[in-house]
Amino acid sequence: MRAVQVRDHGGPEVLGIEEVDVPEPGPGEVRIEVAAAGVNFIDVYFRTGAYPAQLPLVPGVEAAGTVNAVGPDVTALSVGDRVAHALVPGAYAEQQVVAADRLVAVPDEIELETAAAVMLQGMTAHYLSNDAFPLGEGHTALVYAAAGGVGHLLVQLAARRGARVIGTASTDEKLDLARGFGADDVVAYTDVDIVDAVDELTGGEGVDVVYDSVGATTFDASLECLRPRGCLVLYGQSSGPVQPFDPQTLNRKGSLFLTRPSLAHYTSDRGELEQRAADVFGWIAAGELDVRIDRSLPLAEAAEAHRYLEGRSTRGKLLLVP
Ligand code: NDP
């Protein structure tokens, strides 16, 4: 079978496609024929070495597909089952071996490509809006990169929970998309000062929560945008990692809260994983969550996919289709 391999850390050019042996599922595992693999920023961090990983590696931590082999001791899954996962390495491949307890069933009414598009970013939007900071009516949330992969889903789920949403994006097209997904207000944060804009939009109050996926270039402003006792949910770093800072800053700016959450810790329990996936699939099936698949590229174009993501071009989800 074919799989993308990273033999040395580096730029997108290190994503080469190779013929490799078809992997066999061991005890507790199944093999899936990958219908689509999601492309995520975490794949970039493993490719560059920003996150530690052993080489060579097959990138990709999100996929949907059909079970085509079942290992010993697996009773819950059978050949032909439609399944999906997030955070299992090795997805940029025609086939992938996955622990059965990391897979969720994909309902018949959900296409496998759609499932692959929401396992990581959709469940992230779910835990961010439900649990990392449980949004409700009366809250105002600032969502960065509101037309991006997580962003376009988070805007919808925040609005669904009754919050007022201020979305940021860098182009007019993305700002229009963010508005279409339900942002009440949008800010061209590369052109105007986000702190001034939030100040004006909230009558000087500040927002209850900032969902910051951008990191290095936005962190300081994010703290400034919060009302006293507000919460900064720093969940990503698309512009680079945030520098170490003095916790006393949180006191000075109004007894603020800061969390740096990860999907892994919000789906570590099997019941929680199933519930988040079921909610997201249910909303899609009911036509209540709009999943925008921006581009689907062949596996052999993984390098182009990474250039596109890092080049700030994504408006919604990016997929690789073997
Ligand atoms: P996006 O599709 O949102 O793409 C990144 C966006 O960030 C860009 O489109 C751009 O939007 C904005 N951006 C701002 N500055 C830069 C820059 N210097 N380089 C590139 N992009 C920039 O990506 P994802 O939704 O997939 O992921 C966003 C972040 O969230 C990543 O860091 C990812 O690792 C993290 N993440 C964290 C999770 C968690 O559980 N903690 C789970 C999922 C993702 P614009 O042009 O509008 O500014």
Coordinates of C-alpha atoms and ligand atoms in Angstrom, one line a residue:
M1 CA 0.0 0.0 0.0
R2 CA 1.0 3.6 -0.3
A3 CA 1.7 5.9 2.7
V4 CA 3.3 9.3 3.3
Q5 CA 6.6 9.0 5.1
V6 CA 8.7 11.6 7.0
R7 CA 12.3 10.4 7.1
D8 CA 13.8 13.7 8.2
H9 CA 12.2 16.7 9.9
G10 CA 11.8 19.7 7.7
G11 CA 9.6 21.7 5.4
P12 CA 6.6 20.3 3.4
E13 CA 9.1 18.8 0.9
V14 CA 9.9 16.0 3.4
L15 CA 6.4 14.5 2.9
G16 CA 7.2 11.7 0.4
I17 CA 4.9 8.9 -0.7
E18 CA 6.2 5.4 -0.5
E19 CA 5.2 1.7 -1.0
V20 CA 5.0 0.0 2.4
D21 CA 3.8 -3.3 3.8
V22 CA 0.2 -3.5 4.6
P23 CA 0.1 -3.5 8.5
E24 CA -1.6 -6.3 10.4
P25 CA -3.9 -5.6 13.3
G26 CA -2.7 -7.1 16.7
P27 CA -4.8 -7.9 19.7
G28 CA -7.4 -5.2 20.3
E29 CA -6.8 -3.6 17.0
V30 CA -8.5 -3.4 13.6
R31 CA -7.3 -2.2 10.2
I32 CA -9.2 0.4 8.3
E33 CA -9.2 1.3 4.6
V34 CA -8.8 5.0 4.9
A35 CA -11.5 6.9 2.9
A36 CA -10.2 10.3 4.0
A37 CA -7.5 11.6 6.4
G38 CA -7.8 15.1 8.0
V39 CA -4.9 17.5 7.7
N40 CA -4.2 19.4 11.0
F41 CA -1.6 21.7 12.4
I42 CA -0.4 19.0 14.7
D43 CA 0.8 17.2 11.6
V44 CA 3.0 20.2 10.8
Y45 CA 4.4 20.1 14.4
F46 CA 5.3 16.4 14.1
R47 CA 6.8 17.0 10.6
T48 CA 9.0 19.9 11.7
G49 CA 10.0 18.2 15.0
A50 CA 8.3 20.9 17.1
Y51 CA 6.5 18.0 18.8
P52 CA 8.8 15.0 19.5
A53 CA 8.3 11.9 17.4
Q54 CA 10.4 8.9 16.3
L55 CA 11.4 8.8 12.6
P56 CA 10.4 7.6 10.1
L57 CA 6.8 8.4 10.8
V58 CA 3.6 8.3 8.8
P59 CA 1.9 11.7 9.6
G60 CA -1.8 12.3 10.2
V61 CA -3.8 11.7 13.3
E62 CA -7.4 11.8 12.0
A63 CA -9.2 9.6 9.5
A64 CA -12.5 7.9 8.6
G65 CA -12.8 4.6 6.7
T66 CA -14.1 1.0 6.6
V67 CA -12.8 -1.9 8.7
N68 CA -11.1 -4.5 6.5
A69 CA -9.4 -6.7 9.1
V70 CA -10.0 -7.4 12.7
G71 CA -7.4 -8.5 15.2
P72 CA -7.7 -11.0 18.0
D73 CA -9.9 -10.1 21.0
V74 CA -11.9 -7.5 19.1
T75 CA -15.7 -8.2 19.5
A76 CA -17.2 -4.7 19.1
L77 CA -16.2 -4.2 15.4
S78 CA -16.5 -6.3 12.2
V79 CA -15.3 -6.1 8.6
G80 CA -17.3 -3.5 6.8
D81 CA -18.0 -1.2 9.7
R82 CA -17.7 2.5 9.0
V83 CA -15.5 4.1 11.6
A84 CA -13.5 7.3 12.4
H85 CA -10.9 8.5 14.9
A86 CA -8.9 11.4 16.1
L87 CA -5.4 11.5 17.6
V88 CA -4.2 8.0 16.3
P89 CA -0.9 8.5 14.4
G90 CA -0.4 7.1 10.9
A91 CA -3.5 8.4 9.0
Y92 CA -1.8 9.6 5.8
A93 CA -2.0 6.1 4.3
E94 CA -4.2 3.9 2.3
Q95 CA -4.7 1.6 5.3
Q96 CA -4.2 2.2 9.0
V97 CA -4.1 0.0 12.1
V98 CA -6.1 1.5 15.0
A99 CA -6.9 0.3 18.5
A100 CA -10.6 -0.6 18.4
D101 CA -11.3 1.5 21.5
R102 CA -10.1 4.6 19.8
L103 CA -12.7 4.3 17.0
V104 CA -16.3 5.6 16.9
A105 CA -19.0 4.3 14.6
V106 CA -20.0 6.7 11.8
P107 CA -23.8 6.9 11.3
D108 CA -25.1 5.9 7.9
E109 CA -26.3 9.4 7.1
I110 CA -22.8 10.9 7.6
E111 CA -20.4 10.6 4.6
L112 CA -16.9 9.2 5.6
E113 CA -15.3 12.4 4.2
T114 CA -17.5 14.5 6.5
A115 CA -16.6 12.3 9.5
A116 CA -12.9 12.7 8.8
A117 CA -13.4 16.4 8.7
V118 CA -14.9 16.7 12.2
M119 CA -13.2 14.1 14.4
L120 CA -10.4 16.4 15.5
Q121 CA -11.6 20.0 14.8
G122 CA -15.3 19.3 15.5
M123 CA -14.7 17.5 18.8
T124 CA -12.3 20.3 19.7
A125 CA -14.9 23.0 19.0
H126 CA -17.2 20.8 21.2
Y127 CA -15.0 20.6 24.3
L128 CA -13.9 24.3 23.9
S129 CA -17.5 25.6 24.0
N130 CA -19.0 23.0 26.4
D131 CA -16.2 22.3 28.9
A132 CA -13.0 24.3 28.6
F133 CA -15.2 27.4 29.1
P134 CA -18.9 26.4 29.2
L135 CA -20.6 29.1 27.2
G136 CA -24.1 30.2 27.8
E137 CA -26.5 33.1 27.1
G138 CA -25.1 36.4 28.2
H139 CA -21.5 35.4 27.4
T140 CA -19.4 37.2 24.8
A141 CA -16.7 35.1 23.1
L142 CA -13.8 36.2 20.9
V143 CA -12.9 33.5 18.4
Y144 CA -9.7 33.9 16.4
A145 CA -9.2 32.5 12.9
A146 CA -13.0 32.2 12.7
A147 CA -13.1 30.9 9.2
G148 CA -10.4 28.3 9.8
G149 CA -10.7 24.6 10.6
V150 CA -11.6 24.7 14.3
G151 CA -12.7 28.3 14.0
H152 CA -15.7 27.9 11.6
L153 CA -17.1 25.1 13.8
L154 CA -16.4 26.9 17.1
V155 CA -18.3 30.0 15.9
Q156 CA -21.3 27.8 15.1
L157 CA -21.2 25.9 18.4
A158 CA -20.6 29.0 20.5
A159 CA -23.6 30.7 18.8
R160 CA -25.6 27.5 19.3
R161 CA -25.0 27.8 23.1
G162 CA -26.4 31.3 23.0
A163 CA -23.2 33.3 23.3
R164 CA -22.5 36.5 21.4
V165 CA -19.5 35.8 19.1
I166 CA -16.9 38.2 17.8
G167 CA -14.8 36.5 15.1
T168 CA -11.4 37.5 13.7
A169 CA -10.0 36.8 10.2
S170 CA -7.3 38.2 7.9
T171 CA -9.3 38.6 4.6
D172 CA -12.6 40.0 3.6
E173 CA -13.6 36.6 2.2
K174 CA -12.9 34.9 5.5
L175 CA -14.7 37.6 7.4
D176 CA -17.8 37.0 5.2
L177 CA -17.5 33.3 5.9
A178 CA -17.3 33.9 9.7
R179 CA -20.4 36.1 9.6
G180 CA -22.2 33.3 7.6
F181 CA -21.3 30.8 10.3
G182 CA -22.9 32.9 12.9
A183 CA -20.4 35.5 14.2
D184 CA -22.3 38.5 15.4
D185 CA -19.4 40.8 14.8
V186 CA -16.2 40.3 12.8
V187 CA -12.8 42.0 13.1
A188 CA -10.1 42.2 10.4
Y189 CA -7.4 41.7 13.1
T190 CA -4.5 42.1 10.8
D191 CA -5.7 45.6 9.8
V192 CA -7.1 47.0 13.0
D193 CA -6.1 46.8 16.6
I194 CA -8.1 43.9 18.1
V195 CA -8.0 45.4 21.7
D196 CA -9.6 48.7 20.4
A197 CA -12.1 46.8 18.3
V198 CA -13.2 44.6 21.3
D199 CA -13.3 47.6 23.6
E200 CA -15.7 49.3 21.2
L201 CA -17.8 46.3 20.5
T202 CA -18.3 45.5 24.2
G203 CA -18.7 49.1 25.4
G204 CA -15.4 48.9 27.3
E205 CA -16.4 45.7 29.2
G206 CA -14.2 43.2 27.5
V207 CA -15.2 39.6 26.6
D208 CA -15.9 36.7 28.9
V209 CA -13.7 34.3 27.0
V210 CA -11.1 34.4 24.3
Y211 CA -10.5 31.2 22.2
D212 CA -7.0 31.8 20.9
S213 CA -5.6 29.4 18.3
V214 CA -2.9 31.8 17.0
G215 CA -0.6 32.0 20.0
A216 CA 2.6 34.1 19.7
T217 CA 1.2 37.1 17.8
T218 CA -2.1 37.3 19.7
F219 CA -1.5 36.2 23.3
D220 CA -0.8 39.6 24.9
A221 CA -3.8 41.2 23.1
S222 CA -6.0 38.3 24.1
L223 CA -5.4 39.0 27.8
E224 CA -6.2 42.7 27.2
C225 CA -9.5 41.8 25.5
L226 CA -10.8 40.0 28.7
R227 CA -13.1 41.5 31.3
P228 CA -12.0 41.1 34.9
R229 CA -12.1 37.3 35.9
G230 CA -12.4 36.4 32.2
C231 CA -10.8 33.3 30.7
L232 CA -8.2 32.9 28.0
V233 CA -8.5 29.5 26.4
L234 CA -5.2 29.3 24.5
Y235 CA -5.7 26.1 22.4
G236 CA -3.2 26.6 19.6
Q237 CA -0.2 28.3 18.2
S238 CA -0.6 28.7 14.4
S239 CA 1.7 31.8 14.5
G240 CA 4.2 30.1 16.9
P241 CA 4.6 29.2 20.6
V242 CA 3.8 31.8 23.3
Q243 CA 6.9 32.9 25.3
P244 CA 7.0 32.2 29.0
F245 CA 5.2 34.8 31.1
D246 CA 4.7 36.0 34.7
P247 CA 1.5 34.6 36.3
Q248 CA 1.3 37.9 38.2
T249 CA 0.2 39.4 34.9
L250 CA -3.1 37.5 35.4
N251 CA -3.6 39.3 38.7
R252 CA -2.7 42.7 37.3
K253 CA -5.1 42.4 34.4
G254 CA -8.1 41.5 36.6
S255 CA -7.8 38.0 38.2
L256 CA -7.9 36.4 34.8
F257 CA -7.9 32.6 34.1
L258 CA -5.6 30.9 31.6
T259 CA -5.9 27.4 30.3
R260 CA -3.9 25.5 27.7
P261 CA -6.2 22.6 26.9
S262 CA -5.8 19.6 24.5
L263 CA -8.4 17.4 22.9
A264 CA -6.6 14.3 24.2
H265 CA -7.5 15.2 27.8
Y266 CA -11.1 15.9 26.8
T267 CA -11.6 12.6 25.1
S268 CA -9.4 10.3 27.3
D269 CA -12.5 8.7 28.7
R270 CA -14.3 6.4 26.2
G271 CA -17.8 7.7 27.2
E272 CA -16.7 11.3 26.7
L273 CA -15.2 10.4 23.3
E274 CA -18.4 8.7 22.2
Q275 CA -20.6 11.5 23.5
R276 CA -18.7 14.3 21.7
A277 CA -18.6 12.4 18.4
A278 CA -22.3 11.5 18.7
D279 CA -23.2 15.2 19.4
V280 CA -21.2 16.4 16.4
F281 CA -22.5 13.7 14.1
G282 CA -26.1 14.4 15.3
W283 CA -25.9 18.1 14.6
I284 CA -24.5 17.5 11.1
A285 CA -27.2 14.9 10.4
A286 CA -29.9 17.4 11.6
G287 CA -28.5 20.1 9.4
E288 CA -27.5 22.2 12.4
L289 CA -23.7 22.2 11.9
D290 CA -22.2 23.2 8.6
V291 CA -18.9 21.5 7.9
R292 CA -17.0 23.3 5.2
I293 CA -14.6 21.0 3.3
D294 CA -12.3 23.5 1.7
R295 CA -10.1 21.1 -0.3
S296 CA -9.7 17.4 -0.8
L297 CA -6.3 16.5 -2.2
P298 CA -4.8 13.1 -3.2
L299 CA -2.4 11.5 -0.7
A300 CA 0.5 12.2 -3.0
E301 CA -0.1 16.0 -2.6
A302 CA 0.4 16.0 1.2
A303 CA 3.2 18.6 0.7
E304 CA 0.8 20.9 -1.1
A305 CA -1.7 20.4 1.7
H306 CA 0.8 21.5 4.4
R307 CA 1.9 24.5 2.3
Y308 CA -1.8 25.5 2.0
L309 CA -2.4 25.1 5.8
E310 CA 0.8 26.9 6.9
G311 CA 0.2 29.6 4.2
R312 CA -2.9 30.7 6.0
S313 CA -5.2 29.7 3.2
T314 CA -7.6 27.2 4.8
R315 CA -11.2 28.2 4.9
G316 CA -12.7 25.2 6.7
K317 CA -11.3 21.7 6.5
L318 CA -8.4 20.2 4.4
L319 CA -8.5 16.5 3.6
L320 CA -6.2 13.9 2.0
V321 CA -8.1 11.3 0.0
P322 CA -6.1 8.1 -0.8
Ligands
NDP1 P1 -6.7 26.9 10.9 O1 -7.5 26.3 9.7 O2 -7.4 27.8 11.8 O3 -5.5 27.6 10.2 C1 -4.7 28.5 10.9 C2 -5.3 29.9 10.8 O4 -4.6 30.7 11.8 C3 -4.9 30.6 9.5 O5 -5.8 30.3 8.5 C4 -4.9 32.0 9.9 O6 -6.3 32.6 9.9 C5 -4.5 32.0 11.4 N1 -3.1 32.5 11.5 C6 -2.7 33.6 12.1 N2 -1.4 33.7 12.1 C7 -0.9 32.7 11.4 C8 0.4 32.3 10.9 N3 1.5 33.1 11.2 N4 0.5 31.2 10.2 C9 -0.5 30.5 9.9 N5 -1.8 30.8 10.2 C10 -2.0 31.9 11.0 O7 -6.0 25.7 11.7 P2 -6.7 24.7 12.7 O8 -8.0 25.1 13.0 O9 -6.4 23.3 12.2 O10 -5.7 24.8 14.0 C11 -5.5 26.1 14.6 C12 -4.6 25.9 15.8 O11 -5.3 25.2 16.8 C13 -3.3 25.1 15.6 O12 -2.3 25.6 16.3 C14 -3.7 23.7 16.1 O13 -2.6 22.9 16.5 C15 -4.6 24.1 17.2 N6 -5.5 23.0 17.7 C16 -5.5 22.7 19.0 C17 -6.3 21.7 19.5 C18 -6.4 21.4 20.9 O14 -7.1 20.6 21.4 N7 -5.6 22.2 21.7 C19 -7.1 20.9 18.5 C20 -7.1 21.4 17.2 C21 -6.3 22.4 16.8 P3 -6.5 34.1 9.5 O15 -5.8 34.3 8.2 O16 -7.9 34.4 9.4 O17 -5.8 34.9 10.6

